[in-house]
Coordinates of C-alpha atoms in Angstrom, one line a residue:
M1 CA -9.9 1.0 19.0
I2 CA -10.8 0.8 15.2
A3 CA -13.7 -1.9 14.4
L4 CA -11.7 -3.0 11.9
A5 CA -13.3 -6.4 11.0
G6 CA -16.8 -5.9 9.5
A7 CA -18.5 -9.2 8.2
V8 CA -20.5 -7.3 5.5
V9 CA -20.2 -7.3 1.9
L10 CA -18.4 -3.9 1.0
M11 CA -21.5 -1.0 -0.4
L12 CA -19.9 2.1 -1.8
A13 CA -21.8 5.2 -2.8
A14 CA -23.4 3.2 -5.3
G15 CA -25.8 1.6 -3.4
A16 CA -25.1 -1.9 -4.8
W17 CA -23.8 -4.8 -2.8
I18 CA -21.3 -6.2 -4.0
A19 CA -18.7 -9.5 -3.4
F20 CA -15.5 -8.6 -3.6
G21 CA -13.4 -11.5 -5.7
R22 CA -15.9 -14.1 -4.7
G23 CA -14.9 -17.0 -6.8
G24 CA -16.5 -20.2 -8.4
G25 CA -19.3 -21.2 -10.4
A26 CA -22.2 -23.3 -10.1
P27 CA -21.3 -26.4 -8.0
A28 CA -21.2 -30.3 -9.4
T29 CA -23.8 -32.3 -8.5
H30 CA -23.9 -35.9 -8.6
A31 CA -26.5 -38.7 -8.5
R32 CA -24.5 -42.0 -7.9
A33 CA -22.8 -41.4 -4.6
Q34 CA -23.8 -39.0 -1.6
V35 CA -20.1 -37.8 -0.2
V36 CA -20.7 -36.9 3.8
A37 CA -17.8 -34.7 5.4
R38 CA -16.1 -35.7 8.5
P39 CA -15.8 -33.1 11.2
A40 CA -12.6 -32.1 10.4
Q41 CA -13.4 -31.5 6.8
R42 CA -16.6 -29.3 7.9
R43 CA -14.5 -27.4 10.4
A44 CA -12.2 -26.3 7.8
A45 CA -14.8 -25.9 5.0
D46 CA -16.4 -23.5 7.6
R47 CA -13.5 -21.6 9.0
V48 CA -13.4 -18.2 8.4
V49 CA -10.4 -15.3 8.9
R50 CA -10.3 -11.8 9.0
L51 CA -7.3 -10.2 8.2
V52 CA -6.4 -6.4 8.0
V53 CA -4.1 -5.4 4.6
E54 CA -2.4 -2.1 5.5
A55 CA -1.1 0.0 2.4
S56 CA 0.3 3.7 2.5
G57 CA 1.6 6.1 0.3
D58 CA 5.2 6.8 -1.3
L59 CA 8.2 7.2 1.7
L60 CA 9.4 10.2 -0.6
I61 CA 13.2 11.2 1.2
H62 CA 13.8 14.3 -0.2
S63 CA 17.0 16.3 1.5
P64 CA 14.9 18.1 3.8
V65 CA 13.7 14.9 5.3
W66 CA 17.1 13.0 5.7
E67 CA 18.2 16.7 7.2
Q68 CA 15.6 16.5 10.2
A69 CA 16.4 13.1 10.3
L70 CA 20.1 13.2 10.8
V71 CA 19.0 15.7 13.7
L72 CA 16.6 13.2 15.6
G73 CA 20.3 11.0 15.3
G74 CA 22.3 13.7 17.1
G75 CA 24.4 14.6 13.8
S76 CA 26.3 11.2 13.6
R77 CA 23.2 8.7 12.6
Y78 CA 20.2 8.8 10.4
N79 CA 16.7 8.2 12.5
F80 CA 13.9 8.2 10.8
A81 CA 11.8 6.7 13.2
P82 CA 10.6 9.4 14.9
L83 CA 8.7 11.0 11.9
F84 CA 6.5 8.3 12.1
A85 CA 6.0 7.6 15.9
Q86 CA 2.1 9.2 15.7
I87 CA 1.1 6.8 12.8
R88 CA 2.8 3.9 14.4
K89 CA -0.5 2.6 15.9
Y90 CA -2.1 2.4 12.4
I91 CA 0.4 -0.1 10.8
R92 CA 1.2 -2.1 14.2
E93 CA -2.6 -2.9 14.1
A94 CA -2.6 -4.4 10.9
D95 CA -1.8 -8.0 10.1
V96 CA -0.7 -7.1 7.3
P97 CA 1.1 -4.4 7.5
L98 CA 2.8 -2.7 3.6
C99 CA 5.1 0.4 2.7
H100 CA 5.7 1.9 -0.5
V101 CA 9.8 2.7 -1.0
E102 CA 10.2 5.4 -3.5
T103 CA 13.8 6.0 -3.4
P104 CA 16.9 3.8 -3.1
M105 CA 18.9 3.8 -0.3
T106 CA 22.5 2.9 -0.4
P107 CA 25.7 4.2 1.9
A108 CA 26.7 6.5 -0.6
P109 CA 26.1 10.0 0.3
P110 CA 22.7 11.0 0.0
T111 CA 21.2 13.1 -2.6
G112 CA 17.6 14.8 -2.8
Y113 CA 15.6 15.7 -6.1
P114 CA 15.8 14.9 -8.8
V115 CA 18.2 11.9 -8.6
F116 CA 17.8 10.5 -5.4
N117 CA 19.7 8.3 -2.6
T118 CA 18.4 7.6 0.8
P119 CA 20.6 6.7 3.7
P120 CA 20.1 3.2 4.8
E121 CA 19.1 3.8 8.2
L122 CA 15.3 4.3 6.6
A123 CA 14.8 0.8 6.5
T124 CA 15.8 0.5 10.3
A125 CA 13.0 2.9 11.0
I126 CA 10.3 1.0 8.2
R127 CA 10.9 -2.2 11.2
E128 CA 10.8 -0.1 13.7
T129 CA 7.4 1.7 12.7
G130 CA 6.1 -2.1 11.9
W131 CA 5.7 -2.6 8.4
R132 CA 6.4 -6.1 7.5
A133 CA 6.8 -6.0 3.7
C134 CA 7.2 -2.9 1.2
S135 CA 6.9 -2.4 -2.3
T136 CA 10.3 -0.8 -4.0
A137 CA 9.0 -0.5 -8.0
A138 CA 9.0 3.3 -8.1
T139 CA 10.0 6.2 -10.3
H140 CA 13.2 6.5 -8.6
S141 CA 14.2 2.8 -7.8
L142 CA 16.6 3.0 -10.8
D143 CA 18.6 6.4 -9.7
Q144 CA 21.1 4.6 -8.7
G145 CA 21.3 2.0 -11.0
Q146 CA 21.2 -2.1 -10.2
T147 CA 24.0 -0.8 -7.4
G148 CA 21.1 1.4 -5.4
I149 CA 18.7 -1.7 -6.4
D150 CA 21.2 -4.1 -4.7
D151 CA 21.8 -1.7 -2.0
T152 CA 18.5 -1.5 -1.2
I153 CA 17.2 -4.9 -0.8
R154 CA 20.8 -5.8 1.6
A155 CA 19.3 -3.0 3.8
L156 CA 15.7 -3.9 4.0
D157 CA 17.1 -7.5 4.6
R158 CA 19.4 -6.2 6.8
A159 CA 16.3 -4.5 8.7
G160 CA 14.4 -7.4 8.5
V161 CA 11.3 -6.4 6.0
L162 CA 10.2 -8.3 3.0
H163 CA 10.1 -6.6 -0.4
T164 CA 9.4 -7.0 -3.7
G165 CA 8.8 -4.7 -6.9
T166 CA 13.1 -4.7 -7.6
F167 CA 15.4 -7.6 -7.9
S168 CA 19.1 -8.8 -7.7
S169 CA 18.3 -11.9 -10.4
A170 CA 15.9 -13.1 -12.8
A171 CA 15.1 -15.9 -10.5
A172 CA 14.3 -13.2 -7.5
Q173 CA 12.0 -11.9 -9.8
R174 CA 10.0 -15.0 -10.4
T175 CA 9.7 -15.7 -6.9
P176 CA 6.0 -13.8 -5.7
L177 CA 6.5 -12.2 -2.2
I178 CA 4.1 -14.7 0.0
M179 CA 3.5 -14.3 3.3
T180 CA 1.4 -16.6 6.1
V181 CA -0.6 -14.4 8.6
K182 CA -3.4 -16.7 10.4
G183 CA -3.1 -19.5 8.6
V184 CA -3.7 -17.3 5.3
R185 CA -0.8 -17.1 2.5
V186 CA -0.7 -13.4 1.5
A187 CA 1.0 -12.5 -2.0
F188 CA 2.0 -8.7 -2.2
L189 CA 2.8 -7.8 -5.8
S190 CA 4.9 -4.5 -7.4
Y191 CA 5.1 -2.6 -10.4
T192 CA 6.0 0.7 -11.7
D193 CA 4.9 2.6 -14.9
I194 CA 7.7 4.9 -15.5
T195 CA 11.4 4.8 -13.8
N196 CA 12.8 8.9 -13.9
G197 CA 14.0 8.1 -17.8
I198 CA 16.3 5.4 -17.0
P199 CA 16.3 2.4 -18.9
S200 CA 16.8 -0.6 -16.7
P201 CA 20.1 -2.7 -16.2
H202 CA 18.3 -5.8 -16.8
P203 CA 15.0 -7.1 -17.8
W204 CA 14.7 -8.4 -13.9
S205 CA 15.8 -5.6 -12.3
V206 CA 12.6 -3.8 -11.9
N207 CA 8.9 -5.0 -12.4
R208 CA 7.1 -2.9 -15.2
A209 CA 3.2 -2.1 -15.1
S210 CA 2.5 -4.6 -17.6
A211 CA -0.6 -6.2 -17.7
G212 CA 0.6 -9.5 -19.1
Q213 CA 3.4 -9.5 -16.5
I214 CA 1.0 -8.8 -13.6
L215 CA -1.6 -11.7 -14.4
A216 CA 1.2 -14.2 -15.0
D217 CA 2.6 -13.5 -11.6
A218 CA -1.1 -13.8 -10.2
R219 CA -1.0 -16.8 -11.2
R220 CA 1.9 -17.9 -10.2
A221 CA 1.3 -17.2 -7.0
R222 CA -1.7 -18.7 -6.7
A223 CA -0.3 -21.6 -7.7
D224 CA 1.9 -21.0 -5.0
G225 CA -1.3 -21.5 -2.5
A226 CA -1.9 -17.7 -2.1
K227 CA -5.2 -17.4 -0.9
V228 CA -4.8 -13.2 -1.3
V229 CA -3.4 -11.4 -4.2
I230 CA -2.8 -7.4 -2.9
V231 CA -1.1 -5.3 -6.4
N232 CA 0.8 -2.4 -5.6
L233 CA 1.3 0.0 -8.7
H234 CA 3.5 2.9 -9.2
W235 CA 1.0 4.7 -11.9
G236 CA -1.0 7.9 -12.9
D237 CA -0.5 11.5 -13.7
E238 CA 1.4 13.4 -11.0
N239 CA -0.5 16.2 -9.0
V240 CA -4.2 14.9 -10.6
A241 CA -7.0 13.5 -8.4
Q242 CA -8.5 12.1 -11.1
P243 CA -7.0 8.3 -12.2
S244 CA -5.7 8.4 -16.0
S245 CA -7.0 6.7 -18.8
F246 CA -3.7 4.3 -18.2
Q247 CA -5.0 3.4 -15.2
L248 CA -8.7 2.8 -15.4
A249 CA -8.1 0.7 -18.3
L250 CA -5.4 -1.3 -16.4
A251 CA -7.4 -1.5 -13.5
N252 CA -10.3 -2.9 -15.7
R253 CA -8.1 -5.4 -17.0
L254 CA -6.8 -6.5 -13.7
T255 CA -10.0 -6.6 -11.4
R256 CA -11.4 -9.0 -14.3
S257 CA -9.1 -11.6 -13.3
P258 CA -9.9 -14.0 -10.9
E259 CA -6.2 -14.0 -9.5
I260 CA -6.3 -10.4 -8.1
T261 CA -8.1 -9.9 -4.5
A262 CA -7.5 -5.6 -4.5
I263 CA -5.5 -2.9 -5.8
V264 CA -3.2 -0.1 -4.8
G265 CA -1.3 2.6 -5.9
Q266 CA 1.1 5.5 -5.1
H267 CA 2.9 8.3 -7.6
V268 CA 1.2 11.0 -8.3
H269 CA 1.9 12.9 -4.9
I270 CA -2.0 13.4 -3.7
V271 CA -4.5 11.4 -2.8
Q272 CA -6.9 9.8 -5.4
P273 CA -10.3 8.2 -5.2
I274 CA -11.2 4.7 -4.0
R275 CA -13.4 2.8 -6.2
T276 CA -15.0 -0.7 -7.3
M277 CA -13.9 -2.2 -10.9
N278 CA -15.6 -5.5 -11.3
G279 CA -16.7 -6.0 -7.7
K280 CA -12.9 -5.8 -6.5
P281 CA -11.3 -2.5 -4.9
V282 CA -9.0 -0.3 -6.2
V283 CA -7.0 2.6 -4.6
F284 CA -6.1 4.5 -7.1
G285 CA -3.6 6.7 -4.8
E286 CA -2.6 6.8 -1.2
G287 CA -0.7 10.4 -1.6
N288 CA 2.8 11.1 0.0
L289 CA 3.4 9.3 3.3
I290 CA 6.2 11.9 4.0
S291 CA 8.0 14.3 1.5
N292 CA 9.0 17.6 1.3
Q293 CA 6.4 18.8 -0.6
T294 CA 4.1 22.0 -0.1
S295 CA 1.8 24.1 -1.3
A296 CA 5.6 26.1 -2.2
C297 CA 6.0 23.8 -5.2
C298 CA 3.5 21.5 -5.5
P299 CA -0.5 21.6 -5.2
T300 CA -1.8 22.2 -1.2
A301 CA -2.9 18.4 -1.3
S302 CA 0.6 17.4 -1.8
Q303 CA 1.2 17.5 2.0
D304 CA -1.6 14.9 2.4
G305 CA -2.0 11.0 2.4
M306 CA -3.7 8.3 3.8
I307 CA -3.6 5.1 5.3
V308 CA -5.8 2.4 3.7
L309 CA -7.2 -0.3 5.9
L310 CA -8.8 -3.3 3.9
T311 CA -10.6 -5.6 5.8
I312 CA -10.5 -9.0 3.9
T313 CA -12.6 -12.1 4.7
V314 CA -11.3 -15.5 3.9
D315 CA -13.3 -18.3 3.6
S316 CA -14.3 -21.5 1.7
H317 CA -15.6 -19.3 -1.2
G318 CA -12.2 -17.2 -1.5
A319 CA -11.0 -13.9 -0.6
R320 CA -13.0 -10.7 -0.7
I321 CA -13.0 -6.8 0.7
T322 CA -15.5 -6.4 3.1
F323 CA -14.5 -3.0 4.8
I324 CA -12.2 -0.2 4.2
H325 CA -10.9 2.2 6.5
Y326 CA -8.2 4.9 5.7
V327 CA -6.8 7.4 7.7
P328 CA -6.3 11.0 6.5
I329 CA -2.5 11.6 7.1
W330 CA -0.4 15.5 6.9
V331 CA 3.0 15.6 6.8
R332 CA 4.1 19.0 9.7
H333 CA 6.6 21.0 8.2
P334 CA 9.3 21.9 9.1
D335 CA 10.0 18.6 11.2
Y336 CA 8.1 16.0 8.6
V337 CA 6.2 14.8 11.8
V338 CA 3.4 12.5 9.7
L339 CA 0.3 12.9 11.6
A340 CA -3.3 11.4 11.9
A341 CA -5.2 14.5 10.4
G342 CA -8.7 13.9 11.9
V343 CA -7.0 12.9 15.4
A344 CA -4.6 15.6 15.6
A345 CA -6.8 18.2 14.4
R346 CA -8.5 17.6 17.9
T347 CA -5.6 17.5 19.9
D348 CA -3.2 20.0 18.2
P349 CA -4.7 23.5 18.9
A350 CA -1.2 25.4 16.9
D351 CA -2.2 23.5 13.5
A352 CA -5.7 22.3 14.4
A353 CA -7.3 24.7 11.1
V354 CA -4.9 22.8 8.8
L355 CA -5.1 19.8 10.1
R356 CA -8.7 19.7 9.6
A357 CA -9.0 21.1 6.0
S358 CA -6.2 18.2 5.4
Y359 CA -8.8 16.2 6.8
E360 CA -11.8 17.3 4.6
R361 CA -9.6 17.6 1.1
T362 CA -8.7 13.9 1.4
V363 CA -12.6 13.0 2.5
A364 CA -13.9 15.1 -0.6
V365 CA -12.3 13.0 -2.8
V366 CA -12.1 9.7 -1.5
G367 CA -15.9 9.7 -0.2
R368 CA -17.3 7.7 2.5
G369 CA -20.2 5.2 2.9
P370 CA -21.7 2.4 5.2
H371 CA -18.7 0.2 4.8
L372 CA -16.3 2.9 3.5
Q373 CA -15.3 5.1 6.3
P374 CA -12.8 7.6 7.3
V375 CA -10.4 7.4 10.8
P376 CA -12.1 9.2 12.8
A377 CA -15.6 9.2 10.7
H378 CA -16.4 12.6 11.2
L379 CA -14.4 15.4 13.2
P380 CA -16.4 17.9 15.9
Q381 CA -18.3 20.9 14.1

């Protein structure tokens, strides 16, 4: 079992102690009266809740991936769930498991790159794997137009999976996704910087990565009672491990706001660093969770990704990140099973060398520290 709940303040490689998201100024003083808190009030003020939020990379369903799902479904249906079976424990053990849907899901015949359409059965696999909510604002959100957005929402609704980032109405866009977990209201917001060159059918169809809109939505979520606000951003330069100037500027603007707890991101198809900005964690890029990308078309690292596990402590001071674990993953070809690279390197002799190499690539980019650790923390020599 992973020790996910360290009641500590995150200290990264720079060696500085950082309190993530702790708000509030100096307490007011009043000389004329002393207010004595009742026991119930003291218990509420002293209550500490720890949550683990899971976030992961692109569900990028190229044609070979859905073709394999059709094989797993006996040729008559699409069964994506076995592709995620080896990582399911990390999803199910989280209090708030979040996924990122890159491609639209409609009943029309499936297609792959460059204009995607994914079988709606993916939504069932998302639910069966254990994800509770998914971000849907991505490069390919508009590949099937507004119909694709509506069908994707319908598929997720039928599967019982919450969603945010693309919408069927202006009213839906104005309503932040908020989940109550262990008595804490957690908001999840989703935005994309690009839409495959396709204009949005309506201003509300897909959330765009504008600092003004993100901050307005975060304020709305706080007004609706959210104690934690997680922002998901589809951003960056493809196949580039270092954050772009746009990513850095937007992250700096957002993390200055007391409304934002943490940022997680996808899009570039390889892993990017986890950094601290203005006392808050920014997971710039989690790579692909599943895709057909390999060194045959793309960087070798496009077969890598990571599952990020954010431990959040919520108390009377607010919410802050107190530990980050990340699970390096590797997509095995040609069966497209997603493996926890470090764990599988110990148990899968046939692929041990490539799994170890994948794990080491990811750790080299993301790093480790006393309160930032890969899973497993080390591989045997």
